Short mmCIF file of C-alpha atoms and ligand atoms in Angstrom, two decimals:
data_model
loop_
_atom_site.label_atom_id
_atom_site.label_comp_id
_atom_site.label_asym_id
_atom_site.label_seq_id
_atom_site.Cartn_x
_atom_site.Cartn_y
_atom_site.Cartn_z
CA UNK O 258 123.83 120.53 185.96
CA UNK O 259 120.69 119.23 184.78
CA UNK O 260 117.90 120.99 184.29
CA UNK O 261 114.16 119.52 183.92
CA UNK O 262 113.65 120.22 180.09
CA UNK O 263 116.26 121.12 177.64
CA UNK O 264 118.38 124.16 178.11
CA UNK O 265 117.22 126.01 175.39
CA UNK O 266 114.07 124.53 174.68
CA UNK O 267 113.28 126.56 178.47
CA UNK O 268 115.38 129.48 178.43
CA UNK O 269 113.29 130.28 174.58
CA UNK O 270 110.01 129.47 176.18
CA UNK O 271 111.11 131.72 179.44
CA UNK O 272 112.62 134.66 176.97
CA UNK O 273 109.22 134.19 175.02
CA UNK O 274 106.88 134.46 177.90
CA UNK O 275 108.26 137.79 179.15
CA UNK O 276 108.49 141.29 178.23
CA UNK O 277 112.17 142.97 177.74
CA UNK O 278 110.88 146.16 179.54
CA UNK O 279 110.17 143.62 182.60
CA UNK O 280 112.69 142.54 185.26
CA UNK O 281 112.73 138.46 185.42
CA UNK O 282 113.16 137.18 188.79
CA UNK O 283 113.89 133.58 189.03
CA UNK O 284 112.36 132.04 192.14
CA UNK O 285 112.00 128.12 193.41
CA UNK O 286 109.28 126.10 192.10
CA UNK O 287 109.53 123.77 194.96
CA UNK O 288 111.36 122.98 198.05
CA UNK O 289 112.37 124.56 201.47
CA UNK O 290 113.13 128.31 199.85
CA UNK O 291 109.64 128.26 198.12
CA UNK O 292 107.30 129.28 200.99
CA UNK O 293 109.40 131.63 202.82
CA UNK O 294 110.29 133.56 199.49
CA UNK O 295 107.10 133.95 198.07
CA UNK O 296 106.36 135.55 201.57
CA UNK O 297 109.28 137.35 201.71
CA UNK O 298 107.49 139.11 198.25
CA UNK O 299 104.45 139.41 199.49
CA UNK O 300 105.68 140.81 202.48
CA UNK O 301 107.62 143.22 200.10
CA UNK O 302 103.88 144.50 199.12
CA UNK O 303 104.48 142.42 195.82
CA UNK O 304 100.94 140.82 194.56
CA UNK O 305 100.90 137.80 191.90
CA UNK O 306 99.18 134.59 191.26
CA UNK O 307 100.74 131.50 193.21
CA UNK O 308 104.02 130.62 191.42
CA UNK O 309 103.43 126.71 191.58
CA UNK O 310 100.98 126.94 189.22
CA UNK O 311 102.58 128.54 186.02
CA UNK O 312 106.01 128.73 185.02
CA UNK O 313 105.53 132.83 184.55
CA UNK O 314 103.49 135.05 187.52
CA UNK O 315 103.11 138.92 186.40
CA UNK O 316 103.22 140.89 189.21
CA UNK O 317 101.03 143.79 189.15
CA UNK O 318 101.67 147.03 189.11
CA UNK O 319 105.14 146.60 189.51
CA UNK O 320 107.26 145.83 186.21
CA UNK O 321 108.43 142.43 187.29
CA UNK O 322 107.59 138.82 186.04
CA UNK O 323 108.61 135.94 188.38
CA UNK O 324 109.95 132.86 187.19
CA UNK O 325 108.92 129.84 189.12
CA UNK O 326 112.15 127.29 188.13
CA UNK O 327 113.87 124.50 189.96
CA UNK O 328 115.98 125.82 192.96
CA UNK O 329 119.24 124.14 191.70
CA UNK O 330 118.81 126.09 188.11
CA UNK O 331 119.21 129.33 189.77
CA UNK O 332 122.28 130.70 189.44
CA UNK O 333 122.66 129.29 185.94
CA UNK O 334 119.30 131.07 184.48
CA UNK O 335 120.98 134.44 186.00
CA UNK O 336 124.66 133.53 185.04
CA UNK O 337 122.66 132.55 181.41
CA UNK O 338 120.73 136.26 181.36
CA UNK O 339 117.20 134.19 181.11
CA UNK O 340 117.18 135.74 184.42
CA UNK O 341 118.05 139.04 185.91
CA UNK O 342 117.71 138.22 189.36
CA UNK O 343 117.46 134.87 191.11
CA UNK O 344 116.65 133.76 194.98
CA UNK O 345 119.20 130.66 195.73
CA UNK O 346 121.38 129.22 198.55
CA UNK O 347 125.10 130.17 198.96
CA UNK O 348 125.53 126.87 199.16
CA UNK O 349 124.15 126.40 195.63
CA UNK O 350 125.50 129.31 193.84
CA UNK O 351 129.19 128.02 194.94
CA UNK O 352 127.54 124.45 193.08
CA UNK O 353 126.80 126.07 189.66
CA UNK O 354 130.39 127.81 190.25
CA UNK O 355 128.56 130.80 188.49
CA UNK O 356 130.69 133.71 189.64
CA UNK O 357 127.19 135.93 190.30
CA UNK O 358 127.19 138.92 192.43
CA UNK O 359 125.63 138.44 195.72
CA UNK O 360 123.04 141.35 196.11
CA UNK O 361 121.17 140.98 199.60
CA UNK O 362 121.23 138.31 201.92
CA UNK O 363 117.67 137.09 202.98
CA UNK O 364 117.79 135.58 206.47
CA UNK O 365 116.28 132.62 205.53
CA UNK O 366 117.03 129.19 204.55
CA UNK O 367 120.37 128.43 207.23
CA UNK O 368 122.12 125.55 206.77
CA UNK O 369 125.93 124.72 206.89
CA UNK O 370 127.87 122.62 205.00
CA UNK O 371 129.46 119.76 207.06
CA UNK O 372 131.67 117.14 206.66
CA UNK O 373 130.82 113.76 208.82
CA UNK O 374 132.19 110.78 210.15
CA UNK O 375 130.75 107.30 211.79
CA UNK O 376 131.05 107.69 215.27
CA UNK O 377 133.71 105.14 215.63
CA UNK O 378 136.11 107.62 213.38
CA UNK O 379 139.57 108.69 214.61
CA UNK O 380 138.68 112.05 212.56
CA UNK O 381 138.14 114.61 215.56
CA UNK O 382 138.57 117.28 212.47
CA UNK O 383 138.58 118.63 209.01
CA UNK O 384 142.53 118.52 208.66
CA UNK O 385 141.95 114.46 210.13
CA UNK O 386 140.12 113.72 206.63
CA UNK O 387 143.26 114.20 204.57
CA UNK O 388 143.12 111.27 201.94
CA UNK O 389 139.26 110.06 203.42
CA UNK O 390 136.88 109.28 200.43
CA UNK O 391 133.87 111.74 201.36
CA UNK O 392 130.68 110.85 199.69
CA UNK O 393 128.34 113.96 198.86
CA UNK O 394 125.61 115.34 196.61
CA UNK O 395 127.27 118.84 196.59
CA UNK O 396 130.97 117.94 195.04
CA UNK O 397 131.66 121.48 193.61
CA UNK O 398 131.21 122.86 197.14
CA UNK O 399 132.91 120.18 198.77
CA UNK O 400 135.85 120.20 196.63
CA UNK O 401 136.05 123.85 197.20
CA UNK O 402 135.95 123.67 200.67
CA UNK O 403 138.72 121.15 201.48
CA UNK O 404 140.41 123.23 198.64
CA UNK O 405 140.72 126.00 200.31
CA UNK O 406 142.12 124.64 203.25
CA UNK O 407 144.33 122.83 201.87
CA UNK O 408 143.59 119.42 202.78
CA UNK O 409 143.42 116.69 200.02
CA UNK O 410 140.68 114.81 199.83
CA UNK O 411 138.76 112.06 197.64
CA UNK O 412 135.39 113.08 196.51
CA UNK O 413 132.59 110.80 195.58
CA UNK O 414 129.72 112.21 193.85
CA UNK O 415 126.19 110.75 194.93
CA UNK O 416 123.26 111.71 194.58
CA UNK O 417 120.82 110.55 197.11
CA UNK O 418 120.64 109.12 200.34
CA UNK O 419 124.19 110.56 201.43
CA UNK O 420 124.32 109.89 205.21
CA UNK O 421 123.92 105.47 204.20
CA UNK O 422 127.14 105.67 202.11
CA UNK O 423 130.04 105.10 204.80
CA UNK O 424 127.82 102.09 206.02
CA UNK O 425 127.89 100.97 202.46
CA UNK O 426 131.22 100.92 202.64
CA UNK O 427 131.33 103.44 199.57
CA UNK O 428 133.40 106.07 201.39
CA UNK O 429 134.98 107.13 205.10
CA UNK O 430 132.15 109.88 205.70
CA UNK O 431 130.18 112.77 204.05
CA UNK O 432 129.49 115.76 203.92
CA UNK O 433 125.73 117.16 203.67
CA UNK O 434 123.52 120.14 204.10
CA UNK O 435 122.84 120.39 208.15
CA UNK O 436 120.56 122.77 209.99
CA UNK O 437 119.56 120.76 213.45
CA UNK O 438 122.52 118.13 212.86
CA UNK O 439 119.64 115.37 214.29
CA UNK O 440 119.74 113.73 210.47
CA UNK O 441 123.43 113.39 211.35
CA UNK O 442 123.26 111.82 214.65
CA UNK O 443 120.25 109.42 213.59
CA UNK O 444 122.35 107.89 211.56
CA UNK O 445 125.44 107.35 213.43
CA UNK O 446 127.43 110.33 212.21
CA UNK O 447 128.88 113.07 213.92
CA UNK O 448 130.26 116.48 212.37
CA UNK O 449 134.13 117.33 212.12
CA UNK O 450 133.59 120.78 211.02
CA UNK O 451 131.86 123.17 208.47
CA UNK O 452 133.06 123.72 204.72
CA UNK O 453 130.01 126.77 204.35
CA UNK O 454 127.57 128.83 206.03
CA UNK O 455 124.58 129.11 203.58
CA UNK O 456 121.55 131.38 203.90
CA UNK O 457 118.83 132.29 200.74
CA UNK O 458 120.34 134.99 198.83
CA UNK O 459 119.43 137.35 195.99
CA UNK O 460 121.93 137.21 193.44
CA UNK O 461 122.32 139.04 189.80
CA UNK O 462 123.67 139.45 187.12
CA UNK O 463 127.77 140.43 186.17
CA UNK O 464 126.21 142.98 184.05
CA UNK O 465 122.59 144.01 184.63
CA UNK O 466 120.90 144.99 181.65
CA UNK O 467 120.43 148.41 181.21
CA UNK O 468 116.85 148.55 180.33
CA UNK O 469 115.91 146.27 183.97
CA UNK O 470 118.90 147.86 185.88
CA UNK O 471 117.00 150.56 187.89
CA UNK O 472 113.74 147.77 188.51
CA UNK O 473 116.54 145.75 189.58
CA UNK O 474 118.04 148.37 192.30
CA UNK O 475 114.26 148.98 193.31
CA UNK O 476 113.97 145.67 194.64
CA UNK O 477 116.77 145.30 196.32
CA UNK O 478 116.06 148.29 197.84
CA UNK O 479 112.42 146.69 198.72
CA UNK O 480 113.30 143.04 199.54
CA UNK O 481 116.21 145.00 201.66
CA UNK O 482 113.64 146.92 203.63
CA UNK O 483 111.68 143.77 204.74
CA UNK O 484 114.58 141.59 205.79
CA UNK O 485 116.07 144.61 207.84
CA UNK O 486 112.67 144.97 209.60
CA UNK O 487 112.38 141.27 210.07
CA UNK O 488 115.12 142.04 212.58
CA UNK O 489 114.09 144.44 214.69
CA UNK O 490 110.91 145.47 217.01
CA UNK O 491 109.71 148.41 217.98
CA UNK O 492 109.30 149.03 221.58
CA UNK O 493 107.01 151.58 223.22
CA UNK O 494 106.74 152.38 226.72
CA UNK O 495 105.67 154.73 229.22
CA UNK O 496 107.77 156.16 232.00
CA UNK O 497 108.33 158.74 234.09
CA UNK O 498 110.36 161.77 233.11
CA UNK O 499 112.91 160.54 236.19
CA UNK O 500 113.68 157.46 234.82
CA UNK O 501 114.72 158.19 231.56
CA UNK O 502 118.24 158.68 231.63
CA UNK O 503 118.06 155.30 233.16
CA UNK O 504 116.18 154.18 230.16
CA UNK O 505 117.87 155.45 227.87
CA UNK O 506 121.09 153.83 228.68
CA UNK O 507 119.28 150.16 228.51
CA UNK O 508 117.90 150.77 225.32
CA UNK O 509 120.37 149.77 222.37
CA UNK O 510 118.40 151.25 219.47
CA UNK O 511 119.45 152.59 215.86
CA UNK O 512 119.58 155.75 217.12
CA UNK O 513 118.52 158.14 220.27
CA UNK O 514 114.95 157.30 221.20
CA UNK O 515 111.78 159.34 220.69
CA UNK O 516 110.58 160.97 223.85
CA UNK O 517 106.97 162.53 223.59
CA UNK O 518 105.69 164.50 226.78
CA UNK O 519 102.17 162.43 228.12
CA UNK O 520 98.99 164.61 229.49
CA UNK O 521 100.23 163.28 233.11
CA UNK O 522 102.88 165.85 234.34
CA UNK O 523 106.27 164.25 234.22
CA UNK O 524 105.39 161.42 232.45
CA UNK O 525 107.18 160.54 228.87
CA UNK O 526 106.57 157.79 226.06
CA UNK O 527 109.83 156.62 224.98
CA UNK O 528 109.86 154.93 221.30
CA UNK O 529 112.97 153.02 220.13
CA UNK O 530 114.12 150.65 217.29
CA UNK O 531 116.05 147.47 218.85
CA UNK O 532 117.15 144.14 217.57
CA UNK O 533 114.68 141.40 217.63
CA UNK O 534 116.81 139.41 219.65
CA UNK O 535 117.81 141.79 222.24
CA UNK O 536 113.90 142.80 223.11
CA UNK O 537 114.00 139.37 225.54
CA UNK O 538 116.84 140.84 227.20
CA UNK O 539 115.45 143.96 227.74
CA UNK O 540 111.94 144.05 229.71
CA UNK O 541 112.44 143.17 232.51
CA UNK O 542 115.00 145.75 233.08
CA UNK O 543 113.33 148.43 231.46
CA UNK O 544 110.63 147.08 234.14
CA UNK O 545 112.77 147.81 236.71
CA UNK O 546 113.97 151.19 235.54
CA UNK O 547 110.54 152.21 235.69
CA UNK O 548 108.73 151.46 232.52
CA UNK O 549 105.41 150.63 232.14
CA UNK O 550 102.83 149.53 229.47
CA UNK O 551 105.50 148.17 227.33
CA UNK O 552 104.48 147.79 224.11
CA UNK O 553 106.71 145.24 221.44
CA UNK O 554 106.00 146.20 217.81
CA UNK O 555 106.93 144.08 214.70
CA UNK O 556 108.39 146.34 212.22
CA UNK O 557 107.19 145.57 208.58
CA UNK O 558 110.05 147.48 206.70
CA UNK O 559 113.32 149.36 207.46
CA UNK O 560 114.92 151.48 205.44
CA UNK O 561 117.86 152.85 207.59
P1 AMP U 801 115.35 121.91 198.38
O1 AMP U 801 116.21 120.70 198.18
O2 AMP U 801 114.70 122.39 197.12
O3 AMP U 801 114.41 121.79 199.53
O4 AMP U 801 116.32 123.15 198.76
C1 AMP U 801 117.51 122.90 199.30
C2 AMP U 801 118.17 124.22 199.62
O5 AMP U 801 117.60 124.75 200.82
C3 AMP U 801 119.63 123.94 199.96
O6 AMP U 801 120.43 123.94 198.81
C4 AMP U 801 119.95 125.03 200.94
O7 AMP U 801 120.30 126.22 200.27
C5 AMP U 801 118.61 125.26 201.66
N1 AMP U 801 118.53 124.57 202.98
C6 AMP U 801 118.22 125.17 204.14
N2 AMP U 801 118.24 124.32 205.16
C7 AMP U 801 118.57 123.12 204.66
C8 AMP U 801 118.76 121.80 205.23
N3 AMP U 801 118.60 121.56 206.51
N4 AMP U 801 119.06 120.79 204.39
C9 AMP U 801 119.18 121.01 203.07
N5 AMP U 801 119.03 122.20 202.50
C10 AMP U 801 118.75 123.27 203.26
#
């Protein structure tokens, strides 16, 4: 892995920059997992200056420095301790083959990786690519995968422009990072199955250091409470007092709803905590069962 200056010439001006008392949180500098992490932060009630700018943001009031780095040196600043916690792909933490707990997954950042053929292939799937030549910018991960399942393969490590490679004639197919799969298909490829399901996660160290340990468990604990709220709503809603058995049974939620009597006799507000992706399933027939004013919520954090 190659990082953008030295190895230690960074890690000493990182170490140098920060405060042992402080917990170091390495973050992307650039890239797709830049933007929605830094909001996933700030959404955490975090305030700093914008990462892109310095290599080091102090947060304030909280005991934690941020270290804006290159999204493939994750894993090894944590795996290195220059780091205590880092935000990276699952994807690339099985790359660095750092063997890094996995402390929260963030919900962000989906992709899978694939393996791919021309469309003219006689590979339907992955066991059909025993003994292909696969051409890929992720060979740890690739390697792994066919690994694991036991099917031999040949890989060639490349590292740009991926999906050209079979029409080069430098191997049989590929296999690449895929969210839509249109990438694929525009270039005359078509998927014969997924190696790895990767979302952003937060990973840290084998050892936390004792003095950062309990910042460390803090935010988990507040990163944690965002991405559980990210998945729910909360619903209000107005019914009468008749109806809510009916309601009731509809409603999916975390727990029993709230019911609070209204100033109208026999009428009830019913409260509830549901998934975010039930709530489209559920209006209309909370509708029908009598609800009114329906009210959907988003839910800044959860702590269950
Ligand atoms: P970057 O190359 O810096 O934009 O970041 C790439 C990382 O973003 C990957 O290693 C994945 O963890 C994640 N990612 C999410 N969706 C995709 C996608 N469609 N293609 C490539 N990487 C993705």
């Amino acid at each position: 892995m190659t990082r953008t200056l030295p190895s230690r010439t960074m890690d000493a001006a990182l170490t140098a920059a920060t405060d042992p008392a402080r917990l170091r949180l390495a973050v992307p500098n650039k890239g797709r997992l830049l933007e929605p992490t830094v909001a996933l932060l700030r959404d955490a009630g975090l305030a700093f200056e914008d990462g892109t700018r310095s290599l080091v943001a102090r947060v304030e009031g909280f005991p934690l420095d941020i270290l804006s780095v290159r999204t493939e040196d994750i894993a090894e600043f944590v795996a290195d301790g220059v780091a205590d916690l880092g935000v990276t792909g699952t994807n690339l933490l099985a790359e660095a083959q750092a063997d890094l707990p996995v402390r929260l997954e963030l919900g962000y950042g989906r992709c899978r990786l694939e393996a791919a053929v021309p469309n003219d292939s006689p590979a339907r799937t992955l066991a059909d690519l025993r003994g292909f030549r696969l051409a890929t910018s992720h060979p740890n991960s690739a390697r792994e995968g066919f690994a694991s399942r036991a099917i031999p393969v040949e890989i060639v490590p490349i590292s740009g422009a991926v999906e050209v490679a079979p029409r080069l004639g430098l191997a049989d197919g590929i296999v690449d990072l895929v969210s839509s799969g249109s990438t694929l298909v525009m270039n005359g490829l078509r998927s014969v199955g997924e190696l790895l399901s990767s979302q952003a996660i937060l990973i840290g160290a084998r050892a936390p250091a004792p003095a950062t340990a309990h910042i460390a468990s803090e935010l988990v604990t507040m990163l944690g409470a965002v991405v559980a709220g990210r998945r729910v709503k909360y619903l209000m809603m107005n019914a009468p007092r008749s109806a809510l058995a009916d309601i009731e049974d509809i409603l999916p939620g975390l727990e029993s709803p709230s019911v609070i009597p209204l100033a109208h006799v026999d009428m009830v507000a019913v409260h509830a905590v549901v998934g975010a992706h039930e709530v489209h399933g559920l209006l209309g027939r909370l509708r029908s069962a009598g609800a009114s004013g329906i009210l959907v919520i988003p839910v800044e954090q959860l702590l269950p």
